[in-house]
Short mmCIF file of C-alpha atoms in Angstrom, two decimals:
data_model
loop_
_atom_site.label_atom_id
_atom_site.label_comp_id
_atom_site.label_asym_id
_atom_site.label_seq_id
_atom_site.Cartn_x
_atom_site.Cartn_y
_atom_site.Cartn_z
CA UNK A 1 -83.03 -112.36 -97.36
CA UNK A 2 -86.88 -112.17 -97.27
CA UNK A 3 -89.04 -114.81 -97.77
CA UNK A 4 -92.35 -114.70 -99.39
CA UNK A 5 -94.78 -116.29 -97.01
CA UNK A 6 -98.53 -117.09 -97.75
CA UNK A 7 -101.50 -115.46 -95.67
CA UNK A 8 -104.33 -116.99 -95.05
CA UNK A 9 -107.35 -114.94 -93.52
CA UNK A 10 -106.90 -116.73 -90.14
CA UNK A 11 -103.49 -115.00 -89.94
CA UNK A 12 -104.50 -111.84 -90.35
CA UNK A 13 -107.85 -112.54 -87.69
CA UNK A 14 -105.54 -113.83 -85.30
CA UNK A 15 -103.17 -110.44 -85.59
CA UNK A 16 -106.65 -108.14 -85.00
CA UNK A 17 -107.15 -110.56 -82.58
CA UNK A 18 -103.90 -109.89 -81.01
CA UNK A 19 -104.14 -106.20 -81.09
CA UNK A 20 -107.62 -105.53 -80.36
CA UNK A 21 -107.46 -107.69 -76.87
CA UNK A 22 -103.76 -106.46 -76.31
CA UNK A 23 -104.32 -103.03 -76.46
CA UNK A 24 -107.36 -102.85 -74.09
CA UNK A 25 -105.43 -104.55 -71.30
CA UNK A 26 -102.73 -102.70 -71.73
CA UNK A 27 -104.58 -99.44 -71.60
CA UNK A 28 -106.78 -100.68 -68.48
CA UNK A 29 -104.25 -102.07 -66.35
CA UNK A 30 -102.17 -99.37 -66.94
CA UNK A 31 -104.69 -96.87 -66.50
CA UNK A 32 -105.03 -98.43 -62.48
CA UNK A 33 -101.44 -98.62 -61.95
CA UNK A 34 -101.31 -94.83 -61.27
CA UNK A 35 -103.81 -95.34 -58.86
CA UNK A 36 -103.54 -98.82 -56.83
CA UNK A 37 -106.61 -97.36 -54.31
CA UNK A 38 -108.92 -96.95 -57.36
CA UNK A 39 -108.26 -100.69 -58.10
CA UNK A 40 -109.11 -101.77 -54.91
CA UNK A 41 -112.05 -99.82 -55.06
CA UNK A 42 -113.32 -101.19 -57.83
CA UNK A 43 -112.53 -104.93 -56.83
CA UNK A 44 -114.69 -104.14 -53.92
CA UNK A 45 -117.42 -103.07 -55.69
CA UNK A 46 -118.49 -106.13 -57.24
CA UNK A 47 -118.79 -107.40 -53.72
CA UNK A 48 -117.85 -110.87 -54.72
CA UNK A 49 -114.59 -111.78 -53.16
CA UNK A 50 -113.48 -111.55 -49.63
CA UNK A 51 -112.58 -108.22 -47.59
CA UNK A 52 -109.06 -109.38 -47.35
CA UNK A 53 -108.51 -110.74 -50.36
CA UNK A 54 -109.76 -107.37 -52.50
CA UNK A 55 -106.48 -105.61 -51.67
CA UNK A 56 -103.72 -108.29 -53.00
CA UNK A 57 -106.49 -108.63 -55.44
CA UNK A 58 -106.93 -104.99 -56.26
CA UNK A 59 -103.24 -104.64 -56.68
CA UNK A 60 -102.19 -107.58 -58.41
CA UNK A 61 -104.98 -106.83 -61.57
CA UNK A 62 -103.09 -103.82 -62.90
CA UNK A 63 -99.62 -105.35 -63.42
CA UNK A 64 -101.09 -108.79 -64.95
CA UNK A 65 -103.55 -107.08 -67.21
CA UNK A 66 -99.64 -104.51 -68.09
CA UNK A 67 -98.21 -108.08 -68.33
CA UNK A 68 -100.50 -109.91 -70.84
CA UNK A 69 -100.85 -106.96 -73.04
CA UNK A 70 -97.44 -106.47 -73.62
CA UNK A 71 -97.30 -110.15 -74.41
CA UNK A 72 -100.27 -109.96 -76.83
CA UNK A 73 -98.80 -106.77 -78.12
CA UNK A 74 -95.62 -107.86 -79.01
CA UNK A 75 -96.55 -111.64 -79.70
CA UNK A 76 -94.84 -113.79 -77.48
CA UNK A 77 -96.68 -116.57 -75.83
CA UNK A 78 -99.50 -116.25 -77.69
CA UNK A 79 -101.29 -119.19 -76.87
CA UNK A 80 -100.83 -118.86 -73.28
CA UNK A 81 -101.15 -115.19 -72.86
CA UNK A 82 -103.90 -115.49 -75.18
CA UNK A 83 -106.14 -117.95 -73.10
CA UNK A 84 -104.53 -116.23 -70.18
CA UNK A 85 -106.92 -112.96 -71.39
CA UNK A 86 -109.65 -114.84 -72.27
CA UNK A 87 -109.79 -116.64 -68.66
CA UNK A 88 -110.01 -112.74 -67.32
CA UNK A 89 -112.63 -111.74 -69.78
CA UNK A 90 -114.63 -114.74 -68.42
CA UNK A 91 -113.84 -113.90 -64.72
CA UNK A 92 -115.14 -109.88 -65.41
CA UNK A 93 -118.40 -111.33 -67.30
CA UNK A 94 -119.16 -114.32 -64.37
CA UNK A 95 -118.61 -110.87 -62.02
CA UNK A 96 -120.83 -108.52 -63.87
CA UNK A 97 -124.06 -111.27 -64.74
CA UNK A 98 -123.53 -112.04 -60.90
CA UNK A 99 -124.17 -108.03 -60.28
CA UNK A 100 -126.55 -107.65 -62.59
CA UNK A 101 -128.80 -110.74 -61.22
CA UNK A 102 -128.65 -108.95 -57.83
CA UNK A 103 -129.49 -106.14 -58.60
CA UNK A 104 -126.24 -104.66 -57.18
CA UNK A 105 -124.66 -101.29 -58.26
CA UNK A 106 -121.10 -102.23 -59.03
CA UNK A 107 -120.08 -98.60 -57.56
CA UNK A 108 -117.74 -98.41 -55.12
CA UNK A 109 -117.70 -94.58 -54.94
CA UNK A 110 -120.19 -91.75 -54.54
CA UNK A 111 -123.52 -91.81 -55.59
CA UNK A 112 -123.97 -88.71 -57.86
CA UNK A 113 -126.94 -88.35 -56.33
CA UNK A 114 -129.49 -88.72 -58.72
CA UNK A 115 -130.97 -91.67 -56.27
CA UNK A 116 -133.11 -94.79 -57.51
CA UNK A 117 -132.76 -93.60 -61.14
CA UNK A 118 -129.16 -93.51 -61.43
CA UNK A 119 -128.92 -96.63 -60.04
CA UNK A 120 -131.10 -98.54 -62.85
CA UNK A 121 -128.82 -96.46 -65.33
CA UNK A 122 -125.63 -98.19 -63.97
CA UNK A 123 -127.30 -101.39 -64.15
CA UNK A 124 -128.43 -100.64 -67.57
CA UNK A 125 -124.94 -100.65 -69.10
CA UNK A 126 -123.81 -104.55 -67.69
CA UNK A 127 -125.54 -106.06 -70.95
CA UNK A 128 -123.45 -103.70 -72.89
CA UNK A 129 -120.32 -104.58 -70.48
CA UNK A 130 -120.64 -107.94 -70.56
CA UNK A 131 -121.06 -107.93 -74.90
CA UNK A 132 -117.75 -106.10 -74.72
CA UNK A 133 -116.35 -108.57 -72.61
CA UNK A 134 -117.36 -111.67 -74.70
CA UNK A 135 -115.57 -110.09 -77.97
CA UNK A 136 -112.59 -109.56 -75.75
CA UNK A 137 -112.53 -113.47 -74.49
CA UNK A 138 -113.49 -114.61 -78.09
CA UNK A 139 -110.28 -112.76 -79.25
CA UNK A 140 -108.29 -114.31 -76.28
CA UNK A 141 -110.22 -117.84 -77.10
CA UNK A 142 -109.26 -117.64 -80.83
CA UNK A 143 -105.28 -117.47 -80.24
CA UNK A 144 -105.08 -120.45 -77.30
CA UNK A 145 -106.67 -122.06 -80.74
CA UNK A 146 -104.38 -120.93 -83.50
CA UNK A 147 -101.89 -118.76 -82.12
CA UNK A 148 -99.91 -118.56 -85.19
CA UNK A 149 -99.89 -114.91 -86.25
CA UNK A 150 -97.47 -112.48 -88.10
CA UNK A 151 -95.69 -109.77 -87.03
CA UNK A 152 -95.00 -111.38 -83.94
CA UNK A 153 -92.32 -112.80 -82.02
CA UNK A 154 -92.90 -116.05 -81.80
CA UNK A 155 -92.69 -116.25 -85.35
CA UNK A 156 -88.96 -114.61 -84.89
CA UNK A 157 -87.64 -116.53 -82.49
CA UNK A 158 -88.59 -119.49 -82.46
CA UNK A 159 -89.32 -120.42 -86.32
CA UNK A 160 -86.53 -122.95 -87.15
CA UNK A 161 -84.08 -121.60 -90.40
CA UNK A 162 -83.55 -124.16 -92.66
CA UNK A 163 -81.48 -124.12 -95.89
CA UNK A 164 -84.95 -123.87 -97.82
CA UNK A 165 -85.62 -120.33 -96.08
CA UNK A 166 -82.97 -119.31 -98.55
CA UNK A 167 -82.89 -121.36 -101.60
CA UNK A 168 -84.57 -118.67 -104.11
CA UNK A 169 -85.24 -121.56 -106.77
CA UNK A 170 -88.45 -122.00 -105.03
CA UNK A 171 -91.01 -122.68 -108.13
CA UNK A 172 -94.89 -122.46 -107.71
CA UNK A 173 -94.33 -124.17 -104.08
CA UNK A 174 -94.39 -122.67 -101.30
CA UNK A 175 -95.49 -124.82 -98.96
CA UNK A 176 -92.42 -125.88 -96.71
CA UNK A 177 -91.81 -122.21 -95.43
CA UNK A 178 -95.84 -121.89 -94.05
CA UNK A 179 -95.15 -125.39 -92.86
CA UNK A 180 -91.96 -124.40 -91.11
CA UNK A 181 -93.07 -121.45 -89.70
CA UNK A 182 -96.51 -123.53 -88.30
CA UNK A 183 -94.42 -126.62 -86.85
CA UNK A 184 -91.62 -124.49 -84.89
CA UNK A 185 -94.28 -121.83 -83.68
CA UNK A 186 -96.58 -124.75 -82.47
CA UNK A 187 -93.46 -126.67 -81.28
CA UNK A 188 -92.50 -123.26 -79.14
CA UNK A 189 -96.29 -122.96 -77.30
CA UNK B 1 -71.19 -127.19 -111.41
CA UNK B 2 -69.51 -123.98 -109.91
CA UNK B 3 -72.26 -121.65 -110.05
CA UNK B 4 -74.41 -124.11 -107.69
CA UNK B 5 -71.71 -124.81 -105.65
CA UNK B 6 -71.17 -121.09 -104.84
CA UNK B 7 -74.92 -120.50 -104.50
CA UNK B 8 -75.01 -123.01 -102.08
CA UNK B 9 -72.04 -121.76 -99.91
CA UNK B 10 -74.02 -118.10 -100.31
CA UNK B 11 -77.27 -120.06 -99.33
CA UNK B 12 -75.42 -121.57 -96.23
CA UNK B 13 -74.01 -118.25 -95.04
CA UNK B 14 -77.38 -116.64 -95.35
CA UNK B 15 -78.72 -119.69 -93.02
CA UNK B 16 -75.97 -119.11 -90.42
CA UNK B 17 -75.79 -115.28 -90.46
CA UNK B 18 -79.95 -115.92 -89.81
CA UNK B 19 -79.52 -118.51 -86.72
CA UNK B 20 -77.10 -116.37 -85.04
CA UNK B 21 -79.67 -113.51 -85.25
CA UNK B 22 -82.16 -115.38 -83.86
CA UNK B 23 -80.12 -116.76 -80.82
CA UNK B 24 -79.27 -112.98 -80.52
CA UNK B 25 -82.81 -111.68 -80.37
CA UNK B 26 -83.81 -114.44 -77.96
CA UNK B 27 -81.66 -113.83 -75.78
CA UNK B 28 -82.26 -110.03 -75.90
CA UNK B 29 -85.84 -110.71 -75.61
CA UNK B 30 -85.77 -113.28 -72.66
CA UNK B 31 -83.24 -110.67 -70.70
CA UNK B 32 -85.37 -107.90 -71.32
CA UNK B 33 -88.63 -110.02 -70.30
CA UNK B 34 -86.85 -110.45 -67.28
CA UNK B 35 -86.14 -107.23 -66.65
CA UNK B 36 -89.38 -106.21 -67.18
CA UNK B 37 -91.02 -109.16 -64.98
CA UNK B 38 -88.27 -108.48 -62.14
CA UNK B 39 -89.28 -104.80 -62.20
CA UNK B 40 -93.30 -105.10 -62.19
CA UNK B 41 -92.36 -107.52 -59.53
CA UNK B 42 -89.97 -104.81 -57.54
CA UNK B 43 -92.70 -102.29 -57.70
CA UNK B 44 -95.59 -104.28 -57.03
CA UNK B 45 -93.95 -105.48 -53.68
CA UNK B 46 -92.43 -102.26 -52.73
CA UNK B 47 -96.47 -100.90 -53.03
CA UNK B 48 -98.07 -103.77 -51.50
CA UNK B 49 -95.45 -103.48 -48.30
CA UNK B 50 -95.89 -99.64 -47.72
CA UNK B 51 -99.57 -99.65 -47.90
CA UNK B 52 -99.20 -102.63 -44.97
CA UNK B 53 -97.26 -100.05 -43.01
CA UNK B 54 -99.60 -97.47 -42.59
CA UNK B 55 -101.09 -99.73 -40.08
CA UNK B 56 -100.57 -98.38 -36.37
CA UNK B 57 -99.61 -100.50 -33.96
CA UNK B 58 -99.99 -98.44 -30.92
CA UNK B 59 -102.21 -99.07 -27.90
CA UNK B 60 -105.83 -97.62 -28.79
CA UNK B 61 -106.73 -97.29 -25.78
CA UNK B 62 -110.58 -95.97 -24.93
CA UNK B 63 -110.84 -95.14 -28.65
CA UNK B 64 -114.79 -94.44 -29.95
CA UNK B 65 -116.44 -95.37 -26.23
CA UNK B 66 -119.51 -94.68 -28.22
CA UNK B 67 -118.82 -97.35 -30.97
CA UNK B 68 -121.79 -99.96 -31.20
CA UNK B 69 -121.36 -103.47 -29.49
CA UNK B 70 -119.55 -104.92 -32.45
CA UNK B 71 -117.90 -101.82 -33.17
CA UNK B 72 -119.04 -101.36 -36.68
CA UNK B 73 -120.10 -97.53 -36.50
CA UNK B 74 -120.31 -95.00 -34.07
CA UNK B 75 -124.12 -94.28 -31.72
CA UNK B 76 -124.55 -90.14 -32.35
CA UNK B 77 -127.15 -89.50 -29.09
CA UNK B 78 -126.24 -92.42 -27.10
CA UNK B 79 -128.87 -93.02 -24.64
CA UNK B 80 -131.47 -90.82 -25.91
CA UNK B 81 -132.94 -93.50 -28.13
CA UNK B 82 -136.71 -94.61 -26.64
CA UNK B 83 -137.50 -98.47 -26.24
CA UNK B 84 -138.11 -100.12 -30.00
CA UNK B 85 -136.70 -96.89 -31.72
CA UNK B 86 -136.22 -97.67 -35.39
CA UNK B 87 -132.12 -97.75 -36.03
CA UNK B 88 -130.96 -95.71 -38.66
CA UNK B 89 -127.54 -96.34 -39.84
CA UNK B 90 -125.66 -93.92 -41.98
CA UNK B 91 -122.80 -94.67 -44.36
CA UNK B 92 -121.12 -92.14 -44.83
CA UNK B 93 -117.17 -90.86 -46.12
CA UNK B 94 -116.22 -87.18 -45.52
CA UNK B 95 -115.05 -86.76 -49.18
CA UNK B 96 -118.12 -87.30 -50.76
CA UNK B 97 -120.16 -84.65 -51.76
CA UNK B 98 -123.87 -86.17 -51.89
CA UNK B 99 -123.20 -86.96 -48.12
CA UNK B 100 -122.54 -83.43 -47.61
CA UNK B 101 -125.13 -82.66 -49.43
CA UNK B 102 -127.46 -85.31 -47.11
CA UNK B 103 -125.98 -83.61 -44.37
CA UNK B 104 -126.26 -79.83 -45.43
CA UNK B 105 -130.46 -80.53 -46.09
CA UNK B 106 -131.70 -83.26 -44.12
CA UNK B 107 -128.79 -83.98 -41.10
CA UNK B 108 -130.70 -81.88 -39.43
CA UNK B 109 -134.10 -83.44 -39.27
CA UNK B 110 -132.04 -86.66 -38.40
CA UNK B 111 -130.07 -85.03 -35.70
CA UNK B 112 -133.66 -83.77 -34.70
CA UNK B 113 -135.27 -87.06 -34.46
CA UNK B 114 -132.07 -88.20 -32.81
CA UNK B 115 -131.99 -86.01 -29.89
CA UNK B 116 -135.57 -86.69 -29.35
CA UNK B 117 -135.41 -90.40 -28.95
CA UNK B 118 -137.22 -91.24 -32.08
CA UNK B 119 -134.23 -92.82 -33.80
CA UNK B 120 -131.11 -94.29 -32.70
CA UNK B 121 -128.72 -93.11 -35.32
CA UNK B 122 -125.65 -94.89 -35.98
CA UNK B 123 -122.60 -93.36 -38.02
CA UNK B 124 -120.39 -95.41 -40.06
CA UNK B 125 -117.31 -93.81 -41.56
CA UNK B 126 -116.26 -95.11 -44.69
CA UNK B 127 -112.94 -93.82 -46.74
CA UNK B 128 -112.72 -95.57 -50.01
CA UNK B 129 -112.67 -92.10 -51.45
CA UNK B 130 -108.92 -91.82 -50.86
CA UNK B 131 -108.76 -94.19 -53.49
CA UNK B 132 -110.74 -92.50 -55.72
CA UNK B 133 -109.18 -89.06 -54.86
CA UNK B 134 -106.11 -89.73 -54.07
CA UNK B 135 -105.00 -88.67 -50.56
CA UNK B 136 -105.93 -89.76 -47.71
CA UNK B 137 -108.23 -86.77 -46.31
CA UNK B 138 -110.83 -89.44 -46.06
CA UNK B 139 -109.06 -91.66 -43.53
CA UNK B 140 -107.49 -88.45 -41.66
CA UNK B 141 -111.29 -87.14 -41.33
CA UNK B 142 -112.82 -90.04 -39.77
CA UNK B 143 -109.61 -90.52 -37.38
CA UNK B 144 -110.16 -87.05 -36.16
CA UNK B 145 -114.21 -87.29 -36.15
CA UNK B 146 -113.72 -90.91 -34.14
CA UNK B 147 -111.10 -88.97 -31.54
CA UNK B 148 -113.71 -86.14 -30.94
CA UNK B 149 -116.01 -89.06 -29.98
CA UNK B 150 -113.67 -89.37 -26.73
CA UNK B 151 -114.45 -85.69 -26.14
CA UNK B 152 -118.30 -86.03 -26.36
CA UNK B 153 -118.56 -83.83 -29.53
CA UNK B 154 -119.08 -86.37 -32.13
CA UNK B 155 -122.82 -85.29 -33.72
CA UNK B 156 -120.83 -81.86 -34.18
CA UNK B 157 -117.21 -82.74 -35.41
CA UNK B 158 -118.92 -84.75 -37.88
CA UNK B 159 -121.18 -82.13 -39.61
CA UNK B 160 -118.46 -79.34 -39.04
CA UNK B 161 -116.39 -81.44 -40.95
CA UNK B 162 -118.57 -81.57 -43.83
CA UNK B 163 -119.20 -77.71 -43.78
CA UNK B 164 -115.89 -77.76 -44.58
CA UNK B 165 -115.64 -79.74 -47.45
CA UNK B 166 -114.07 -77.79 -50.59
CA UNK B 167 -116.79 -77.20 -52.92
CA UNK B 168 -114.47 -78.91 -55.88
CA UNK B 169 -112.71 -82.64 -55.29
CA UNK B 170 -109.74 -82.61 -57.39
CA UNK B 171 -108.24 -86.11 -57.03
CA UNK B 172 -104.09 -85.35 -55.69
CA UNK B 173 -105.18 -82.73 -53.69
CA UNK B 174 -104.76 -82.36 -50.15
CA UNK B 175 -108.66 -82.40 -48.97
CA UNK B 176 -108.84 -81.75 -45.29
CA UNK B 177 -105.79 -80.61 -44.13
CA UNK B 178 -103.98 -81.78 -40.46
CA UNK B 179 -104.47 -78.40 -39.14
CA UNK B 180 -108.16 -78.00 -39.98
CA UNK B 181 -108.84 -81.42 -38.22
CA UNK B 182 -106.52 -81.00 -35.53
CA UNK B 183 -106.57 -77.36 -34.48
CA UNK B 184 -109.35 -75.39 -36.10
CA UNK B 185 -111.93 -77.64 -35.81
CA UNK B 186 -112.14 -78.69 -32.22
CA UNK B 187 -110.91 -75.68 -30.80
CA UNK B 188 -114.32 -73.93 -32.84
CA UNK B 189 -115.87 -76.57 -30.62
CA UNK B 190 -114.64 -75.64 -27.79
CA UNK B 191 -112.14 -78.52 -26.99
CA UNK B 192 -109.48 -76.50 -25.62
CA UNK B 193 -106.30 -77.57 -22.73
CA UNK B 194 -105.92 -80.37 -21.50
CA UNK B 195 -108.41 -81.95 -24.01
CA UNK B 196 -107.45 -80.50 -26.62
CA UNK B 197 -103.84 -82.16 -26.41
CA UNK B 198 -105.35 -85.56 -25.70
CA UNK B 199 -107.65 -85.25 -28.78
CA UNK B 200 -104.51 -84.19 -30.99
CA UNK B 201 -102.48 -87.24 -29.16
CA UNK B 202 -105.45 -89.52 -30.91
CA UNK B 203 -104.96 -87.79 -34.00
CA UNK B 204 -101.15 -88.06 -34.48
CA UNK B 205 -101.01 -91.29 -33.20
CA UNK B 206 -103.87 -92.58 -35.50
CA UNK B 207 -105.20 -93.88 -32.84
CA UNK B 208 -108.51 -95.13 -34.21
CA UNK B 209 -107.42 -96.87 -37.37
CA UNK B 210 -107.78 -100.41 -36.47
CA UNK B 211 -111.65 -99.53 -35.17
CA UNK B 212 -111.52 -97.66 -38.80
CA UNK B 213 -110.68 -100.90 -40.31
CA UNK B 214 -113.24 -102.75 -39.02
CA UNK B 215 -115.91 -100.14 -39.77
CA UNK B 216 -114.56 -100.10 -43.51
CA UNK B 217 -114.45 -103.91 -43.29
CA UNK B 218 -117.96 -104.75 -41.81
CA UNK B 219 -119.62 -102.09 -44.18
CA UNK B 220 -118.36 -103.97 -47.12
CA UNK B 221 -119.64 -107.35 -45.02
CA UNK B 222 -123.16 -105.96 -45.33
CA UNK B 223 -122.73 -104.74 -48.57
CA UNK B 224 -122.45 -101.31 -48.56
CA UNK B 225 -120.09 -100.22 -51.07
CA UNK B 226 -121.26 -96.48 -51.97
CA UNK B 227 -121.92 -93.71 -49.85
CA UNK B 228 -124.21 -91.88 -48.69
CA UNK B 229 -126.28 -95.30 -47.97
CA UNK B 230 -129.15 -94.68 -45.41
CA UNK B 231 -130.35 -97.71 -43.84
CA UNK B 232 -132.96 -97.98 -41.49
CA UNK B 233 -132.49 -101.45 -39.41
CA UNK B 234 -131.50 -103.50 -42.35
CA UNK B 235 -133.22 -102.13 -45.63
CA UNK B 236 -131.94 -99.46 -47.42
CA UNK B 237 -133.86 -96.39 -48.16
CA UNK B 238 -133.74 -97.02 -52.11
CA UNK B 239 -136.12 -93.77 -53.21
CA UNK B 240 -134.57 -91.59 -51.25
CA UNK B 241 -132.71 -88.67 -52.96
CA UNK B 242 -130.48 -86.41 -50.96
CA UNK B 243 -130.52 -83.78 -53.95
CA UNK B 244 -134.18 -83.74 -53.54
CA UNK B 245 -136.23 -85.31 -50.98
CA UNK B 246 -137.62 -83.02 -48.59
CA UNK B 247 -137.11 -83.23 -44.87
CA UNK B 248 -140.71 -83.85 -44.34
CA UNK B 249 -140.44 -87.06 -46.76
CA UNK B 250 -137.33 -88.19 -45.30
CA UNK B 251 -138.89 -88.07 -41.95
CA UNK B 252 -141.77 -90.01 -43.41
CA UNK B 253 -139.43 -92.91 -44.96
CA UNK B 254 -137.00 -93.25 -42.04
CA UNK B 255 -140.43 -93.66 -39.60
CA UNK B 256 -141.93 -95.95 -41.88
CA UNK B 257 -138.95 -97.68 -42.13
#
């Protein structure tokens, strides 16, 4: 038996929220896990962290960026996976205004060769990096906040049923089910 | 009233029938999360341990004689090098192609300047590219270039290797192969008997790759991460461009230092 539940804006912000940060860390981290060197690599090249630390470091990126994505995907933990992301997000943008400060190429690799001038293009993208990176950890940010969203599973398993669920003599209110659904989602962070 | 009383017993079904479904799905969910966890877990170990075993333990004995004090690169005329020569070290990894391309137009002028005493140059073997490219040509390169170091070839191994590099990278393929490195290489260079089976006992054994380490290691220390990087004592040449700067200018920057 369906129940007709209320939306509010903030629901459907915190489901694009959901997605939009989800999908990008499921897409990068699995991107690197077909190619654990590459991660290394580019651990290395921010220059921050180190020597032996950028390998665990290099390797253990791709499988928790695979890990919170899937969370955020599907909607379970929300609130943790979601400040989870956002405490990432910050970590890539502290690495990237630290790079950009110094000048530094964040490049481990092979110059292409085009010398002093390709190097002030790389360096030219970081403000555009680090933008991206702020809309990803306001998305994370907004979900440790109000991680109530639909579609997800923390609203399936874990919203408590109650006789009311079911009782279609409902009237104009509505309120208990939204009220439900908020206490035993909150009550499950 | 009947009707109520038989909505009620439908309501209450409905509640049960949807609290069983729930404790169903959570527990599917939480045994599936597991699985999932326990298998990222699996695979993330079983990677982490069999990149730890490509480390050899065996005795390196006289590996690199020509390797600087600290061991952080390899000296390519050592002893040649006049009194207050400027040092020019050169980061370099034998899969990428701007260093062959440094190497094709102005290793020469460096070699040059290096046989004359003007310069000590210092070579330091990088091999991040493996990562990039997938293979490990990079590592197996410098392993072969640091055992020809033992046969007093080294200024040549290392620019016949990058003659040799395949004019297209495709990341998964094979790069330099064993038998170019071990075989057709150093016998072109004349390392034949006797030292030609202790240079391929270097190579099989992997005998440099601890010194290898510590090269990779201490070029990240002074934060080179990107090859080719041309330093000369401890500033980089910034404006120079392998793809275009003439031999004449190079000479000119690396004297001026």
């Amino acid at each position: 038996m369906t129940t007709r539940v209320h939306r509010s804006w903030q629901d459907w912000a915190g489901l694009a929220a959901r997605l939009i940060l989800g999908i990008v860390l499921l897409v990068s981290g699995g991107l690197k896990l077909g190619n654990l060197g590459e991660s290394v690599n580019a651990v290395r090249g921010f220059q921050i962290l180190p020597y032996d630390l950028t390998t665990p470091v290099g390797y253990l990126l791709p499988f928790g960026e695979v890990a919170l994505g899937l969370l955020l995907v599907t909607g379970l933990l929300t609130r943790w996976a979601g400040l989870a992301g956002a405490l990432l997000m910050v970590a890539f943008i502290i690495g990237i205004a630290r790079a950009w400060a110094m000048g530094l190429s964040i490049d481990c690799g092979c110059f292409g060769g085009g010398g002093p001038v390709e190097r002030e293009r790389a360096i030219a993208q970081y403000p555009l990096d680090i933008a991206r990176d702020v809309g990803l950890a306001l998305c994370g940010l907004w979900l440790a906040v109000r991680p109530r969203t639909p579609f997800s599973l923390d609203a399936a398993l874990f919203h408590r049923y109650t006789l009311d669920d079911f009782t279609t003599d409902r009237g104009a209110d509505e309120a208990p089910v939204d009220a439900d659904l908020q206490r035993s989602a909150t009550h499950a962070q | 009233m009947p009707s109520n009383a038989a909505n009620k017993r439908e309501q209450l079904r409905a509640l049960q029938e949807a609290q069983d479904r729930q404790r169903r799905n959570r527990r599917l969910i939480g045994i599936s999360a597991a699985v999932i966890a326990l298998v990222l877990i699996v695979v993330f170990a079983w990677m982490a341990i069999s990149s730890m075993n490509t480390r050899n333990q065996n005795a390196a004995a006289a590996v690199a004689p020509n390797a600087t004090a600290n061991r952080d690169g390899i000296i390519m005329y050592p002893g040649k090098a006049k009194a207050n020569a400027p040092v020019v070290h050169v980061y370099l990894d034998y899969q990428c192609p701007i260093c062959h391309v440094f190497e094709t137009r102005l290793g020469p002028t460096l070699d040059e300047m290096g046989q004359a005493g003007e310069v000590q140059v210092i070579n330091h073997t990088m091999t991040f590219m493996d990562g990039n490219l997938r293979n490990t040509a990079s590592t197996r390169a410098a392993i072969a270039a640091t055992c020809s170091d033992s046969q007093g070839v080294y200024p040549r191994f290392n620019s016949t290797v990058f003659s040799n590099q395949s004019a297209e990278e495709v990341p998964g393929s094979v790069g330099y192969t064993d038998d170019l490195l071990r075989q057709t290489i150093p016998t072109q260079l004349g390392i034949t008997g006797q030292r030609l089976s202790d240079f391929q006992a270097c190579y099989d054994t992997k005998a440099p790759q601890d010194f290898l380490d510590g090269v990779n290691r201490m070029a990240y220390d002074a934060q080179v991460t990107a090859t080719p990087t041309i330093k000369v004592g401890d500033k980089v040449l910034s404006q120079l461009n392998p793809q275009s700067t003439t031999p004449e200018q190079f000479r000119q920057m690396v004297l001026q230092g």
